[in-house]
C-alpha cells in the first residue's frame, strides 16, 4: 500500500473508496464529513438515521454516492466518544476503515486525516496515527493458505488535507508511519512463521542479510564458541536442541554517538518447556517465544534506514528449548558468563537463562543502557491480558520514555514494580541462584532473575504478554501483533535528530 498526501478537498478525491469519520452520537455531520454529506445531498445524515449508525469506535457504514461524485463508495467510520479520543483511537478507526475498504475490494483509497484539529492533537500525530493504523489494519498473514484466498490488495492510500500549512507535517508523519509500520509487520511475519521454518539458523541468516543491507557488523557464534566463552546458562538451555543454536550479534555505529544501547531479544524458536515439559495447550503457541528476537531484528532493519545518532548493539541468544538425550535436568547447576552459578530447578524458565548471559555479554561490551524484550512469563499474560505488555526496570526515566513512545504506536505498556525483596526467593541451597520460585508475582520474579546480571547498568525489561492475539483485535488480526518493534523504533527515532 503506497501512502501519499495531497493538498485539496475530499469532495474532489477520485478513488474506489473515500474514508470520512463521525464521532459517536453525532447525527448531523460537520467539518470535512459535513462537506461530503452536502456534496451527497445529505445522504450520510439520512443513512445515519435509517441505519442506526452510532459512530462507535471502528463501526463502519457504507454510503453509495450520487452520480458524478468522484469517489465510487464512501466509508464513514466511527471515532467513538469525543472524551475518549486520542491517537490510539485514530489508529483503531483507520484500521477498521481500511479493513472495510478491503472487504469492498477497493484498490485506490482516499482518506481524511482522523482527528486533525480535535482535542489539540497536532497534525503530525494525527497523520502518523492515520497512516500507521491503516498499515496495521491492512496486515494479513496468508503465506500458507493455498485455498480460498481472496486476494484483495489496496494499492494506494491518499491522505487528503485541505490546509496547506499541514502538508509538510503529514508528509513527515507518513514517512515515520511507514518505517514503524514496516518494523511491526516484519515482526508479525517472523512471529507468525512456524518453528519448522524459523530456527536459530534462520534468525541468524536474517540478521546477516539485515546487517549486509545496512552496512552493519554482524557476528554469529556457534554452540562451541559461546560455550567456550562461558555462556553456561545459554549453553544449558541449548543442550536439548537438535536445531543448532546461534548467538546473534549486530552492531550499528554512528560517528556522532555519545552512547551505546543494547537491545536484547529472547529468541527461543520453540519452547517445549524442556524436561519441565509444558502440556499440550500451553505448548501450542510456543513458536512465538522468539517474539523479542523478531522485534529487535525488525528494529535493526529500521535503524539501518533512520540512522540514529547512537550506537546500537543487538543480541539474541537463539535456541529451541527442547528435550533429548543431552537436555539438562531440573536441578542441574551451571555457571553463567557473569561467574554466578545457577541451579536450574525448572527447565521451562529458560528465557531468563538465555537473557542472563546475553545481558552479562552486553555489560562486558560496556553498553550504557540495556533494553530486553522477552515473552518471559505466562504470569504477565495473567496479570495484564494480551493487549498490554509489562515493563519493569531500574531506570524510571527510560521506563517513562518507552511507555510514551509505545503509546504513539498503539503498544500499551504497564509498569510492574522491581520489588527486590522478592529476590530472596531466588536463593538456591547449592548455588548462587535458582531460576524459579513459586509463590506468585511470576512476572516480577522473572525480571528479578535477569536483574541479577544487570550490574547497575540502566536496564528495562519488557515482558511481551501482548505479542499474540487469539481473536481479531482492532489493530491486529488473530495471530502475531508485533509488539515491541513500534516502541523501539519510535525510541530510536528520537535519536535520529540529536545525539543525547
Ligand atoms: N515462554 C514462556 C512464557 C510464556 C508462556 C509467555 C505463555 C507467553 C505465554 C516461558 O519460557 C515460560 O515457560 N515461563 C514459565 C515460568 C515458570 C516456569 C516460572 C511460565 O510462565 O509458566
Ligand atoms: Zn519456558
Ligand atoms: Zn519461553
XYZ file of C-alpha atoms and ligand atoms in Angstrom:
524
model
C 0.000 0.000 0.000
C 1.566 3.210 -1.152
C 0.623 6.129 1.125
C 0.775 9.724 -0.079
C -0.586 13.108 0.945
C -2.415 15.581 -1.291
C -3.482 19.104 -0.545
C -7.047 19.612 -1.632
C -10.664 18.894 -0.948
C -12.065 15.443 -0.145
C -15.040 16.127 -2.387
C -12.675 16.058 -5.355
C -10.932 12.795 -4.495
C -11.324 10.305 -7.338
C -10.964 6.847 -5.790
C -12.660 3.489 -5.201
C -13.396 4.355 -1.592
C -13.330 7.599 0.351
C -12.971 7.406 4.138
C -14.587 10.063 6.335
C -15.486 9.898 10.030
C -18.007 10.719 12.705
C -17.916 10.925 16.491
C -20.318 8.771 18.454
C -23.798 10.231 18.786
C -23.407 12.892 16.092
C -26.426 12.914 13.803
C -25.564 15.883 11.607
C -22.023 15.594 10.287
C -19.847 18.739 10.346
C -16.342 19.601 9.110
C -14.958 17.583 6.216
C -17.536 14.805 6.679
C -20.231 17.525 6.567
C -18.810 18.805 3.288
C -19.041 15.316 1.814
C -22.565 14.974 3.168
C -23.520 18.229 1.410
C -21.972 17.044 -1.834
C -24.042 13.861 -1.483
C -27.253 15.840 -0.888
C -27.445 14.768 2.752
C -27.104 11.023 2.053
C -24.816 10.472 5.057
C -27.147 12.164 7.542
C -30.133 10.310 6.066
C -28.392 6.959 6.275
C -27.284 7.609 9.880
C -30.945 7.923 10.805
C -32.031 4.901 8.723
C -29.290 2.531 9.787
C -28.938 3.413 13.435
C -25.277 4.166 12.854
C -23.961 5.207 16.254
C -20.388 6.176 15.432
C -18.903 3.703 17.888
C -15.147 3.387 17.529
C -14.398 1.322 14.425
C -18.049 0.969 13.362
C -18.298 1.415 9.584
C -21.131 2.491 7.301
C -21.059 2.394 3.502
C -22.724 5.204 1.585
C -23.236 4.942 -2.139
C -22.626 8.354 -3.677
C -24.826 10.208 -6.119
C -23.945 10.079 -9.803
C -20.874 12.096 -10.883
C -19.346 12.057 -7.387
C -15.654 11.278 -7.918
C -15.457 8.504 -5.267
C -17.144 5.173 -6.042
C -18.031 4.485 -2.409
C -17.899 6.426 0.844
C -16.916 4.705 4.091
C -17.985 6.506 7.249
C -16.005 5.244 10.243
C -16.969 5.859 13.863
C -14.436 7.606 16.101
C -16.148 6.729 19.387
C -16.796 9.287 22.110
C -15.019 12.631 21.845
C -13.938 12.447 25.502
C -12.146 9.098 24.936
C -10.425 10.274 21.768
C -6.646 10.113 21.207
C -4.015 8.713 18.830
C -4.810 5.083 19.647
C -8.460 5.705 18.736
C -7.307 7.274 15.458
C -5.260 4.172 14.719
C -8.180 1.870 15.505
C -10.593 3.871 13.333
C -8.116 3.943 10.442
C -7.535 0.188 10.733
C -11.282 -0.570 10.755
C -11.886 1.673 7.748
C -9.101 0.032 5.754
C -10.497 -3.405 6.521
C -13.876 -2.224 5.258
C -12.215 -0.949 2.068
C -10.592 -4.340 1.571
C -13.913 -6.037 2.066
C -15.466 -3.986 -0.736
C -12.372 -4.685 -2.872
C -11.312 -1.073 -3.188
C -7.860 -0.651 -4.702
C -7.377 3.079 -4.528
C -8.486 4.725 -1.317
C -8.565 8.337 -0.144
C -8.914 9.301 3.498
C -9.477 12.206 5.787
C -6.798 12.757 8.490
C -8.669 11.447 11.521
C -8.633 13.812 14.470
C -6.884 16.777 12.864
C -7.796 19.909 14.789
C -9.595 17.929 17.511
C -8.637 17.815 21.185
C -5.475 19.808 20.476
C -3.860 16.935 18.600
C -1.023 18.063 16.312
C -1.327 17.324 12.584
C 1.829 15.189 12.716
C 0.403 12.886 15.416
C -2.937 12.560 13.608
C -1.235 11.901 10.269
C 1.062 9.268 11.762
C -1.808 7.534 13.558
C -3.993 7.583 10.423
C -1.207 6.114 8.277
C 0.063 3.600 10.859
C -3.434 2.401 11.745
C -4.094 1.861 8.027
C -0.884 -0.158 7.609
C -1.654 -2.341 10.629
C -5.297 -2.824 9.624
C -4.179 -3.885 6.163
C -1.901 -6.656 7.506
C -2.755 -10.313 6.911
C -0.639 -13.462 7.078
C -1.786 -15.673 4.225
C 1.511 -17.246 3.175
C 0.481 -20.838 3.859
C -3.081 -20.643 2.571
C -3.415 -22.285 -0.796
C -7.206 -22.499 -0.911
C -9.924 -19.861 -0.812
C -7.585 -16.917 -0.514
C -9.441 -13.916 -1.752
C -6.616 -11.582 -2.529
C -7.804 -8.040 -2.152
C -4.956 -5.606 -2.133
C -5.153 -1.909 -1.517
C -2.690 -0.301 -3.881
C -2.795 3.291 -2.786
C -3.947 5.360 0.156
C -4.103 9.083 -0.420
C -4.388 11.254 2.667
C -6.254 14.399 1.705
C -5.792 17.620 3.668
C -7.274 20.998 2.873
C -4.885 23.188 4.877
C -1.619 23.645 3.004
C 0.200 24.506 6.257
C -0.263 20.935 7.479
C 1.028 19.137 4.390
C 4.715 19.041 5.364
C 3.876 17.642 8.810
C 1.647 14.977 7.314
C 4.316 14.085 4.775
C 6.809 13.534 7.632
C 4.169 11.613 9.558
C 3.603 9.237 6.640
C 7.335 8.565 6.418
C 7.514 7.794 10.148
C 4.449 5.565 9.950
C 5.968 3.674 7.054
C 9.199 2.949 8.949
C 7.358 1.965 12.138
C 4.701 0.033 10.197
C 7.377 -1.878 8.261
C 9.045 -2.850 11.533
C 5.799 -4.038 13.100
C 4.680 -6.038 10.058
C 8.162 -7.547 9.673
C 7.910 -8.674 13.319
C 4.430 -10.089 12.725
C 5.611 -12.089 9.725
C 8.520 -13.560 11.641
C 6.402 -14.469 14.677
C 3.607 -15.923 12.550
C 6.026 -18.254 10.774
C 6.161 -21.668 12.460
C 9.173 -23.152 14.231
C 9.920 -25.640 11.460
C 10.919 -22.612 9.404
C 12.102 -20.104 11.970
C 15.083 -21.899 13.522
C 18.069 -20.170 15.153
C 19.919 -20.538 11.838
C 17.028 -18.815 10.052
C 17.186 -15.910 12.511
C 20.961 -15.737 12.049
C 20.525 -15.598 8.256
C 18.020 -12.760 8.608
C 20.447 -10.914 10.879
C 23.219 -11.353 8.321
C 21.105 -10.012 5.482
C 19.879 -7.024 7.509
C 23.444 -6.198 8.513
C 24.664 -6.552 4.956
C 21.935 -4.356 3.510
C 22.566 -1.629 6.028
C 26.378 -1.893 6.274
C 26.353 -3.005 9.910
C 28.587 -5.570 11.594
C 27.123 -8.993 12.258
C 28.675 -11.874 14.119
C 27.244 -15.324 14.759
C 28.615 -17.645 17.417
C 28.022 -21.381 17.256
C 27.466 -23.653 20.240
C 31.136 -24.442 20.798
C 32.150 -20.816 20.636
C 29.619 -19.390 23.094
C 30.088 -22.337 25.415
C 33.818 -21.743 25.449
C 33.270 -18.065 26.092
C 31.486 -19.038 29.287
C 27.792 -18.575 28.473
C 26.881 -21.549 30.634
C 23.234 -20.587 31.168
C 22.506 -20.220 27.475
C 24.506 -23.351 26.645
C 22.483 -25.282 29.233
C 19.192 -24.344 27.560
C 20.612 -25.196 24.138
C 21.750 -28.701 25.203
C 18.421 -30.305 24.352
C 18.113 -28.634 20.969
C 18.880 -30.501 17.775
C 18.435 -27.359 15.670
C 21.798 -25.619 16.026
C 21.724 -22.671 18.470
C 23.163 -19.346 17.310
C 24.299 -16.369 19.348
C 23.484 -13.463 17.081
C 25.018 -10.029 17.310
C 24.518 -6.929 15.132
C 26.405 -3.717 15.767
C 25.330 -0.354 14.443
C 27.724 2.544 14.980
C 27.239 6.254 14.373
C 30.173 8.686 14.297
C 28.339 11.254 16.483
C 27.084 8.690 19.016
C 27.521 9.559 22.655
C 26.310 6.220 23.979
C 25.531 2.617 23.162
C 22.148 0.987 23.629
C 21.918 -2.796 23.855
C 18.732 -4.378 22.507
C 18.374 -7.947 23.699
C 15.631 -10.176 22.310
C 14.527 -13.538 23.684
C 14.990 -15.939 20.800
C 13.535 -19.276 21.830
C 12.352 -20.562 18.457
C 10.177 -23.126 20.215
C 9.591 -23.632 23.921
C 8.542 -27.168 24.843
C 9.476 -26.433 28.448
C 12.316 -28.966 28.335
C 12.023 -31.793 30.896
C 9.755 -29.474 32.917
C 7.532 -30.173 29.937
C 4.582 -27.985 29.016
C 1.177 -29.564 28.477
C -0.475 -29.665 25.047
C -2.447 -26.461 25.448
C 0.336 -24.327 26.845
C 2.843 -25.642 24.316
C 0.712 -24.911 21.244
C 1.578 -21.243 20.773
C 5.222 -21.514 21.762
C 6.514 -20.755 18.273
C 6.006 -17.146 19.382
C 8.727 -17.444 22.022
C 11.104 -15.629 19.677
C 8.928 -12.501 19.572
C 11.566 -10.437 21.361
C 14.149 -11.542 18.806
C 11.799 -10.675 15.943
C 11.199 -7.198 17.372
C 14.896 -6.401 17.817
C 15.723 -7.691 14.326
C 12.949 -5.533 12.865
C 14.306 -2.598 14.836
C 17.802 -3.059 13.411
C 16.316 -3.075 9.937
C 14.704 0.274 10.723
C 17.929 1.538 12.326
C 19.684 0.971 9.003
C 17.181 3.351 7.482
C 16.735 6.039 10.121
C 20.412 6.114 11.126
C 20.026 7.338 14.730
C 22.950 9.162 16.335
C 23.520 6.437 18.880
C 25.314 3.090 18.793
C 23.087 0.040 18.949
C 24.182 -3.466 19.903
C 21.586 -6.137 19.159
C 21.911 -9.511 20.863
C 19.903 -12.716 20.504
C 20.845 -15.955 22.238
C 18.751 -18.097 19.906
C 17.879 -21.716 20.588
C 14.997 -24.124 20.928
C 14.077 -25.299 24.399
C 13.656 -28.996 23.737
C 14.136 -32.414 25.274
C 16.581 -35.076 24.109
C 19.493 -37.185 25.291
C 21.640 -34.156 26.093
C 18.959 -31.940 27.591
C 19.511 -30.563 31.072
C 17.622 -31.968 34.036
C 15.786 -29.965 36.661
C 18.256 -29.401 39.456
C 21.341 -29.163 37.243
C 23.820 -26.457 38.209
C 25.627 -24.330 35.618
C 27.892 -21.308 35.601
C 26.874 -18.058 33.917
C 29.029 -15.690 31.886
C 28.977 -13.339 34.881
C 30.533 -16.055 37.061
C 27.390 -16.649 39.155
C 26.235 -20.249 39.473
C 22.599 -21.151 38.865
C 20.559 -24.182 39.876
C 18.037 -24.757 37.087
C 15.133 -26.007 39.165
C 12.692 -25.553 36.278
C 13.808 -26.025 32.671
C 10.733 -24.138 31.442
C 12.079 -20.875 32.853
C 14.629 -20.904 30.041
C 14.220 -17.356 28.731
C 15.746 -15.746 31.810
C 18.726 -18.113 31.490
C 19.467 -17.115 27.900
C 18.842 -13.455 28.781
C 21.032 -13.603 31.884
C 24.035 -14.477 29.740
C 23.089 -12.055 26.948
C 22.747 -9.200 29.447
C 26.117 -10.106 31.003
C 27.565 -10.073 27.481
C 26.126 -6.587 26.923
C 27.769 -5.445 30.151
C 31.127 -6.779 29.013
C 30.678 -4.716 25.852
C 30.297 -1.710 28.200
C 26.956 -0.535 26.904
C 25.242 2.439 28.554
C 21.725 1.061 28.541
C 20.093 -2.345 28.146
C 16.556 -2.953 26.869
C 15.432 -6.557 26.759
C 12.263 -7.828 25.117
C 11.020 -11.269 26.033
C 7.953 -13.468 26.152
C 9.167 -14.276 29.629
C 6.202 -15.310 31.738
C 2.689 -16.630 31.469
C 2.179 -14.723 34.718
C 2.409 -11.435 32.825
C -0.379 -12.609 30.499
C -2.457 -13.467 33.574
C -1.777 -10.042 35.080
C -2.225 -7.823 32.022
C -4.009 -9.916 29.392
C -2.966 -9.916 25.758
C -3.489 -6.230 24.982
C -0.874 -4.841 27.351
C 2.748 -5.816 27.925
C 4.662 -5.474 31.191
C 7.577 -3.098 31.622
C 9.957 -3.138 34.559
C 13.468 -1.919 35.218
C 15.912 0.091 37.281
C 15.660 3.386 35.433
C 12.410 5.340 35.686
C 13.318 7.872 33.009
C 13.863 5.138 30.443
C 10.691 3.313 31.505
C 8.632 6.516 31.157
C 10.141 7.272 27.750
C 9.420 3.783 26.432
C 5.838 3.831 27.751
C 5.148 7.090 25.932
C 6.915 6.003 22.719
C 4.887 2.781 22.842
C 1.573 4.643 23.101
C 2.294 6.598 19.935
C 2.458 3.314 18.012
C -0.513 1.648 19.696
C 1.623 -0.518 22.005
C 0.413 -0.421 25.593
C 2.974 -0.961 28.348
C 2.193 -1.134 32.046
C 4.909 -0.786 34.656
C 5.420 -3.519 37.256
C 7.485 -2.860 40.393
C 11.058 -4.130 40.642
C 10.435 -5.278 44.203
C 13.884 -6.508 45.196
C 12.677 -8.126 48.443
C 11.368 -10.945 46.250
C 14.951 -11.719 45.264
C 15.303 -13.779 48.440
C 13.146 -16.426 46.789
C 15.728 -16.921 44.058
C 18.363 -18.165 46.553
C 19.414 -21.753 45.978
C 20.577 -24.270 48.584
C 23.525 -25.331 46.493
C 24.247 -22.484 44.009
C 24.230 -18.663 43.988
C 20.759 -18.543 42.442
C 17.943 -20.774 41.230
C 15.868 -19.821 38.213
C 12.339 -20.059 39.629
C 10.411 -19.832 42.831
C 6.700 -20.369 43.270
C 4.507 -18.043 45.283
C 3.059 -15.510 42.869
C 4.442 -12.364 41.231
C 5.889 -14.528 38.469
C 6.499 -11.634 36.056
C 8.394 -9.660 38.714
C 10.429 -12.683 39.794
C 11.362 -13.435 36.188
C 12.578 -9.858 35.791
C 14.474 -10.055 39.103
C 16.422 -13.040 37.809
C 17.606 -11.006 34.785
C 18.291 -8.073 37.113
C 20.869 -10.242 38.899
C 23.038 -9.956 35.762
C 22.499 -6.266 35.038
C 25.162 -4.896 37.395
C 23.818 -1.394 37.749
C 23.567 -0.566 34.051
C 20.329 1.334 33.270
C 18.057 -1.537 32.227
C 14.471 -2.048 31.152
C 12.768 -5.380 30.581
C 9.588 -5.670 28.504
C 7.596 -8.851 29.158
C 5.759 -9.273 25.855
C 2.388 -10.535 27.069
C 0.723 -8.755 24.133
C 2.730 -10.467 21.418
C -0.218 -12.560 20.286
C -3.949 -12.077 19.957
C -6.205 -15.122 19.958
C -9.018 -13.312 18.187
C -9.109 -10.450 15.705
C -8.292 -7.221 17.549
C -8.703 -3.601 16.375
C -5.079 -3.272 15.252
C -4.200 -6.885 14.510
C -5.856 -9.931 13.071
C -5.669 -13.169 15.050
C -2.001 -14.102 15.400
C 1.131 -12.061 15.939
C 0.730 -8.422 16.986
C 4.368 -7.433 16.511
C 4.611 -5.731 19.904
C 7.903 -4.132 20.833
C 9.082 -3.145 17.385
C 6.980 0.049 17.327
C 8.170 1.131 20.766
C 11.834 0.546 19.947
C 11.736 2.207 16.529
C 9.962 5.268 17.952
C 12.529 5.374 20.760
C 15.427 5.305 18.308
C 13.742 7.831 16.017
C 14.244 10.175 18.972
C 17.979 9.834 18.320
C 17.678 10.498 14.620
C 17.862 14.265 15.061
C 20.029 14.657 18.138
C 22.671 12.597 19.888
C 21.904 12.711 23.628
N 7.765 -18.716 27.119
C 7.257 -18.918 28.405
C 6.391 -17.768 28.902
C 5.047 -17.596 28.279
C 4.044 -18.533 28.477
C 4.773 -16.457 27.559
C 2.805 -18.328 27.912
C 3.540 -16.256 26.989
C 2.546 -17.200 27.169
C 8.391 -19.067 29.415
O 9.565 -19.629 28.953
C 7.883 -19.968 30.493
O 7.618 -21.091 30.206
N 7.736 -19.422 31.682
C 7.212 -20.137 32.773
C 7.953 -19.704 34.006
C 7.678 -20.570 35.204
C 8.245 -21.949 34.987
C 8.293 -19.911 36.404
C 5.723 -19.803 32.895
O 5.346 -18.660 32.662
O 4.953 -20.720 33.153
Zn 9.556 -21.788 29.089
Zn 9.911 -19.424 26.901
